């Protein structure tokens, strides 16, 4: 899993050890790994990590949804990893399981949008969720955006 914040790229290995590396692109410095295996306490070891939506806010790596073994159906798991200490925190589960969704931090609020009900891109999810006051709040997506999703988990594209 790969994401960025400011000049830093974050790479979390999609293996049971969940090693987190950082690359400061401003100076070319590679650091790590930070042990992220604490994510496994919350079920990340049962996930196909490549299918989770991820973003970083500079302090935490946020992991939302994805596909869960053995059937690779969409998951509603949500968690975050402290990028310095490797401490993991379980978050409230998403209201809607989703794989291949888009995720970001907007105005300080974590959001996850769109996605599919399973790894193959079938069964589009037509909602956006925001983490507000410790709970995920759902809103419908405009139908034109739901229909325009690219149906390819891992690309994180929802715009037509």
PDB file of C-alpha atoms in Angstrom:
ATOM      1  CA  UNK A   1       0.000   0.000   0.000  1.00  0.00           C
ATOM      2  CA  UNK A   2       1.337   3.395  -0.958  1.00  0.00           C
ATOM      3  CA  UNK A   3       0.232   6.904  -0.063  1.00  0.00           C
ATOM      4  CA  UNK A   4       1.798  10.308   0.481  1.00  0.00           C
ATOM      5  CA  UNK A   5       1.633  13.287   2.791  1.00  0.00           C
ATOM      6  CA  UNK A   6       3.589  16.458   2.003  1.00  0.00           C
ATOM      7  CA  UNK A   7       6.986  15.315   0.670  1.00  0.00           C
ATOM      8  CA  UNK A   8       6.847  11.869   2.286  1.00  0.00           C
ATOM      9  CA  UNK A   9       5.809   8.618   0.642  1.00  0.00           C
ATOM     10  CA  UNK A  10       4.552   5.852   2.949  1.00  0.00           C
ATOM     11  CA  UNK A  11       4.805   2.206   1.907  1.00  0.00           C
ATOM     12  CA  UNK A  12       3.163  -0.530   3.986  1.00  0.00           C
ATOM     13  CA  UNK A  13       4.101  -4.060   2.968  1.00  0.00           C
ATOM     14  CA  UNK A  14       1.085  -6.274   2.238  1.00  0.00           C
ATOM     15  CA  UNK A  15       2.406  -9.182   4.291  1.00  0.00           C
ATOM     16  CA  UNK A  16       1.704 -10.421   7.813  1.00  0.00           C
ATOM     17  CA  UNK A  17       4.568  -8.358   9.233  1.00  0.00           C
ATOM     18  CA  UNK A  18       3.126  -5.071   7.876  1.00  0.00           C
ATOM     19  CA  UNK A  19       6.380  -3.154   7.714  1.00  0.00           C
ATOM     20  CA  UNK A  20       6.055   0.591   7.135  1.00  0.00           C
ATOM     21  CA  UNK A  21       8.769   2.450   5.232  1.00  0.00           C
ATOM     22  CA  UNK A  22       8.947   6.180   4.594  1.00  0.00           C
ATOM     23  CA  UNK A  23      10.716   8.021   1.813  1.00  0.00           C
ATOM     24  CA  UNK A  24      11.270  11.737   2.297  1.00  0.00           C
ATOM     25  CA  UNK A  25      11.362  12.838  -1.316  1.00  0.00           C
ATOM     26  CA  UNK A  26      12.713  16.306  -0.447  1.00  0.00           C
ATOM     27  CA  UNK A  27      16.012  14.830   0.746  1.00  0.00           C
ATOM     28  CA  UNK A  28      15.867  11.300  -0.680  1.00  0.00           C
ATOM     29  CA  UNK A  29      15.990   9.662   2.758  1.00  0.00           C
ATOM     30  CA  UNK A  30      14.495   6.187   3.206  1.00  0.00           C
ATOM     31  CA  UNK A  31      13.602   5.318   6.793  1.00  0.00           C
ATOM     32  CA  UNK A  32      12.133   2.322   8.566  1.00  0.00           C
ATOM     33  CA  UNK A  33      10.812  -0.088   8.828  1.00  0.00           C
ATOM     34  CA  UNK A  34       8.298   0.625  11.562  1.00  0.00           C
ATOM     35  CA  UNK A  35       6.661  -2.583  12.799  1.00  0.00           C
ATOM     36  CA  UNK A  36       2.978  -2.380  11.838  1.00  0.00           C
ATOM     37  CA  UNK A  37       2.071  -5.926  12.878  1.00  0.00           C
ATOM     38  CA  UNK A  38      -0.207  -4.451  15.584  1.00  0.00           C
ATOM     39  CA  UNK A  39      -2.769  -4.029  12.763  1.00  0.00           C
ATOM     40  CA  UNK A  40      -3.255  -7.800  12.861  1.00  0.00           C
ATOM     41  CA  UNK A  41      -4.991  -7.481  16.261  1.00  0.00           C
ATOM     42  CA  UNK A  42      -7.861  -5.830  14.404  1.00  0.00           C
ATOM     43  CA  UNK A  43      -8.111  -8.276  11.500  1.00  0.00           C
ATOM     44  CA  UNK A  44      -5.728  -6.772   8.962  1.00  0.00           C
ATOM     45  CA  UNK A  45      -3.974 -10.141   8.655  1.00  0.00           C
ATOM     46  CA  UNK A  46      -7.242 -11.592   7.262  1.00  0.00           C
ATOM     47  CA  UNK A  47      -7.414  -8.886   4.604  1.00  0.00           C
ATOM     48  CA  UNK A  48      -5.960  -8.668   1.143  1.00  0.00           C
ATOM     49  CA  UNK A  49      -4.049  -5.535   2.070  1.00  0.00           C
ATOM     50  CA  UNK A  50      -3.784  -4.399  -1.547  1.00  0.00           C
ATOM     51  CA  UNK A  51      -7.542  -3.861  -1.607  1.00  0.00           C
ATOM     52  CA  UNK A  52      -7.825  -1.495   1.362  1.00  0.00           C
ATOM     53  CA  UNK A  53      -8.196   2.222   0.789  1.00  0.00           C
ATOM     54  CA  UNK A  54      -5.369   4.139   2.406  1.00  0.00           C
ATOM     55  CA  UNK A  55      -4.315   7.709   3.106  1.00  0.00           C
ATOM     56  CA  UNK A  56      -1.917   9.401   5.504  1.00  0.00           C
ATOM     57  CA  UNK A  57      -2.332  12.595   7.490  1.00  0.00           C
ATOM     58  CA  UNK A  58       1.331  12.811   8.566  1.00  0.00           C
ATOM     59  CA  UNK A  59       0.685  11.110  11.914  1.00  0.00           C
ATOM     60  CA  UNK A  60      -1.456   8.109  11.002  1.00  0.00           C
ATOM     61  CA  UNK A  61      -1.804   5.752   8.076  1.00  0.00           C
ATOM     62  CA  UNK A  62      -5.554   5.152   7.708  1.00  0.00           C
ATOM     63  CA  UNK A  63      -6.779   1.789   6.313  1.00  0.00           C
ATOM     64  CA  UNK A  64     -10.441   1.572   5.305  1.00  0.00           C
ATOM     65  CA  UNK A  65     -12.379  -1.381   3.902  1.00  0.00           C
ATOM     66  CA  UNK A  66     -10.832  -3.875   1.522  1.00  0.00           C
ATOM     67  CA  UNK A  67     -11.476  -7.537   0.842  1.00  0.00           C
ATOM     68  CA  UNK A  68     -11.405 -10.273   3.447  1.00  0.00           C
ATOM     69  CA  UNK A  69     -10.386 -13.900   3.093  1.00  0.00           C
ATOM     70  CA  UNK A  70     -11.551 -16.520   2.366  1.00  0.00           C
ATOM     71  CA  UNK A  71     -14.172 -15.272  -0.139  1.00  0.00           C
ATOM     72  CA  UNK A  72     -12.699 -11.815  -0.758  1.00  0.00           C
ATOM     73  CA  UNK A  73     -15.993 -10.114  -0.044  1.00  0.00           C
ATOM     74  CA  UNK A  74     -15.832  -6.450   0.870  1.00  0.00           C
ATOM     75  CA  UNK A  75     -14.981  -5.581   4.459  1.00  0.00           C
ATOM     76  CA  UNK A  76     -16.163  -2.794   6.729  1.00  0.00           C
ATOM     77  CA  UNK A  77     -13.014  -2.816   8.887  1.00  0.00           C
ATOM     78  CA  UNK A  78     -11.380   0.528   9.612  1.00  0.00           C
ATOM     79  CA  UNK A  79      -8.126   1.134  11.476  1.00  0.00           C
ATOM     80  CA  UNK A  80      -5.145   3.430  11.636  1.00  0.00           C
ATOM     81  CA  UNK A  81      -1.436   2.989  12.278  1.00  0.00           C
ATOM     82  CA  UNK A  82       0.790   5.518  14.025  1.00  0.00           C
ATOM     83  CA  UNK A  83       3.588   6.084  11.489  1.00  0.00           C
ATOM     84  CA  UNK A  84       6.224   6.681  14.187  1.00  0.00           C
ATOM     85  CA  UNK A  85       5.407   4.112  16.878  1.00  0.00           C
ATOM     86  CA  UNK A  86       3.581   1.365  14.955  1.00  0.00           C
ATOM     87  CA  UNK A  87       0.702   1.500  17.440  1.00  0.00           C
ATOM     88  CA  UNK A  88      -2.571   0.453  15.797  1.00  0.00           C
ATOM     89  CA  UNK A  89      -6.044   1.692  16.671  1.00  0.00           C
ATOM     90  CA  UNK A  90      -9.321   0.072  15.650  1.00  0.00           C
ATOM     91  CA  UNK A  91     -11.875   2.553  14.366  1.00  0.00           C
ATOM     92  CA  UNK A  92     -15.642   2.111  14.223  1.00  0.00           C
ATOM     93  CA  UNK A  93     -16.586  -0.199  11.371  1.00  0.00           C
ATOM     94  CA  UNK A  94     -17.785   1.429   8.179  1.00  0.00           C
ATOM     95  CA  UNK A  95     -21.546   1.503   7.645  1.00  0.00           C
ATOM     96  CA  UNK A  96     -21.060  -0.209   4.291  1.00  0.00           C
ATOM     97  CA  UNK A  97     -18.457  -2.819   3.437  1.00  0.00           C
ATOM     98  CA  UNK A  98     -16.454  -1.738   0.399  1.00  0.00           C
ATOM     99  CA  UNK A  99     -13.370  -2.670  -1.614  1.00  0.00           C
ATOM    100  CA  UNK A 100     -11.473  -0.452  -4.047  1.00  0.00           C
ATOM    101  CA  UNK A 101     -12.941   2.756  -2.724  1.00  0.00           C
ATOM    102  CA  UNK A 102     -11.393   6.212  -2.605  1.00  0.00           C
ATOM    103  CA  UNK A 103     -10.292   7.607   0.762  1.00  0.00           C
ATOM    104  CA  UNK A 104      -8.884  10.945   1.868  1.00  0.00           C
ATOM    105  CA  UNK A 105      -8.756  13.534   4.604  1.00  0.00           C
ATOM    106  CA  UNK A 106     -10.919  16.556   3.704  1.00  0.00           C
ATOM    107  CA  UNK A 107     -10.891  19.566   6.001  1.00  0.00           C
ATOM    108  CA  UNK A 108      -9.561  17.322   8.783  1.00  0.00           C
ATOM    109  CA  UNK A 109     -12.334  14.733   8.347  1.00  0.00           C
ATOM    110  CA  UNK A 110     -11.582  11.171   7.160  1.00  0.00           C
ATOM    111  CA  UNK A 111     -13.825  10.123   4.262  1.00  0.00           C
ATOM    112  CA  UNK A 112     -14.287   7.000   2.156  1.00  0.00           C
ATOM    113  CA  UNK A 113     -16.338   6.979  -1.040  1.00  0.00           C
ATOM    114  CA  UNK A 114     -17.639   4.527  -3.602  1.00  0.00           C
ATOM    115  CA  UNK A 115     -16.107   1.111  -4.149  1.00  0.00           C
ATOM    116  CA  UNK A 116     -17.522  -2.333  -4.796  1.00  0.00           C
ATOM    117  CA  UNK A 117     -19.016  -5.157  -2.763  1.00  0.00           C
ATOM    118  CA  UNK A 118     -16.343  -7.637  -3.871  1.00  0.00           C
ATOM    119  CA  UNK A 119     -12.864  -7.731  -5.358  1.00  0.00           C
ATOM    120  CA  UNK A 120     -14.070  -8.274  -8.934  1.00  0.00           C
ATOM    121  CA  UNK A 121     -15.697  -4.850  -8.985  1.00  0.00           C
ATOM    122  CA  UNK A 122     -19.265  -6.124  -8.771  1.00  0.00           C
ATOM    123  CA  UNK A 123     -22.024  -4.404  -6.835  1.00  0.00           C
ATOM    124  CA  UNK A 124     -21.117  -0.734  -6.728  1.00  0.00           C
ATOM    125  CA  UNK A 125     -21.344   1.111  -3.408  1.00  0.00           C
ATOM    126  CA  UNK A 126     -23.191   4.386  -3.826  1.00  0.00           C
ATOM    127  CA  UNK A 127     -22.303   6.224  -0.649  1.00  0.00           C
ATOM    128  CA  UNK A 128     -19.741   8.460   0.995  1.00  0.00           C
ATOM    129  CA  UNK A 129     -18.893   8.062   4.685  1.00  0.00           C
ATOM    130  CA  UNK A 130     -17.328  10.674   6.984  1.00  0.00           C
ATOM    131  CA  UNK A 131     -15.906   9.953  10.450  1.00  0.00           C
ATOM    132  CA  UNK A 132     -17.643  12.526  12.645  1.00  0.00           C
ATOM    133  CA  UNK A 133     -17.730  12.419  16.441  1.00  0.00           C
ATOM    134  CA  UNK A 134     -16.451   8.841  16.553  1.00  0.00           C
ATOM    135  CA  UNK A 135     -19.013   7.416  14.105  1.00  0.00           C
ATOM    136  CA  UNK A 136     -19.213   7.023  10.337  1.00  0.00           C
ATOM    137  CA  UNK A 137     -21.962   9.187   8.833  1.00  0.00           C
ATOM    138  CA  UNK A 138     -23.237   8.091   5.398  1.00  0.00           C
ATOM    139  CA  UNK A 139     -24.465  10.223   2.524  1.00  0.00           C
ATOM    140  CA  UNK A 140     -25.570   9.051  -0.920  1.00  0.00           C
ATOM    141  CA  UNK A 141     -23.361   9.719  -3.917  1.00  0.00           C
ATOM    142  CA  UNK A 142     -24.945  11.301  -6.992  1.00  0.00           C
ATOM    143  CA  UNK A 143     -26.123   8.523  -9.317  1.00  0.00           C
ATOM    144  CA  UNK A 144     -23.892   9.820 -12.118  1.00  0.00           C
ATOM    145  CA  UNK A 145     -20.833   9.186  -9.926  1.00  0.00           C
ATOM    146  CA  UNK A 146     -22.009   5.749  -8.836  1.00  0.00           C
ATOM    147  CA  UNK A 147     -22.475   4.659 -12.431  1.00  0.00           C
ATOM    148  CA  UNK A 148     -19.127   6.189 -13.442  1.00  0.00           C
ATOM    149  CA  UNK A 149     -16.949   4.205 -11.044  1.00  0.00           C
ATOM    150  CA  UNK A 150     -14.249   2.326 -12.909  1.00  0.00           C
ATOM    151  CA  UNK A 151     -15.074  -1.043 -11.260  1.00  0.00           C
ATOM    152  CA  UNK A 152     -11.413  -1.854 -10.781  1.00  0.00           C
ATOM    153  CA  UNK A 153     -10.499  -2.144  -7.081  1.00  0.00           C
ATOM    154  CA  UNK A 154      -7.103  -0.828  -6.247  1.00  0.00           C
ATOM    155  CA  UNK A 155      -7.352   2.113  -8.634  1.00  0.00           C
ATOM    156  CA  UNK A 156      -9.485   4.103  -6.212  1.00  0.00           C
ATOM    157  CA  UNK A 157     -11.222   5.963  -9.014  1.00  0.00           C
ATOM    158  CA  UNK A 158     -14.793   7.112  -8.599  1.00  0.00           C
ATOM    159  CA  UNK A 159     -15.139   9.985 -11.032  1.00  0.00           C
ATOM    160  CA  UNK A 160     -16.653   9.361 -14.484  1.00  0.00           C
TER     161      UNK A 160
END
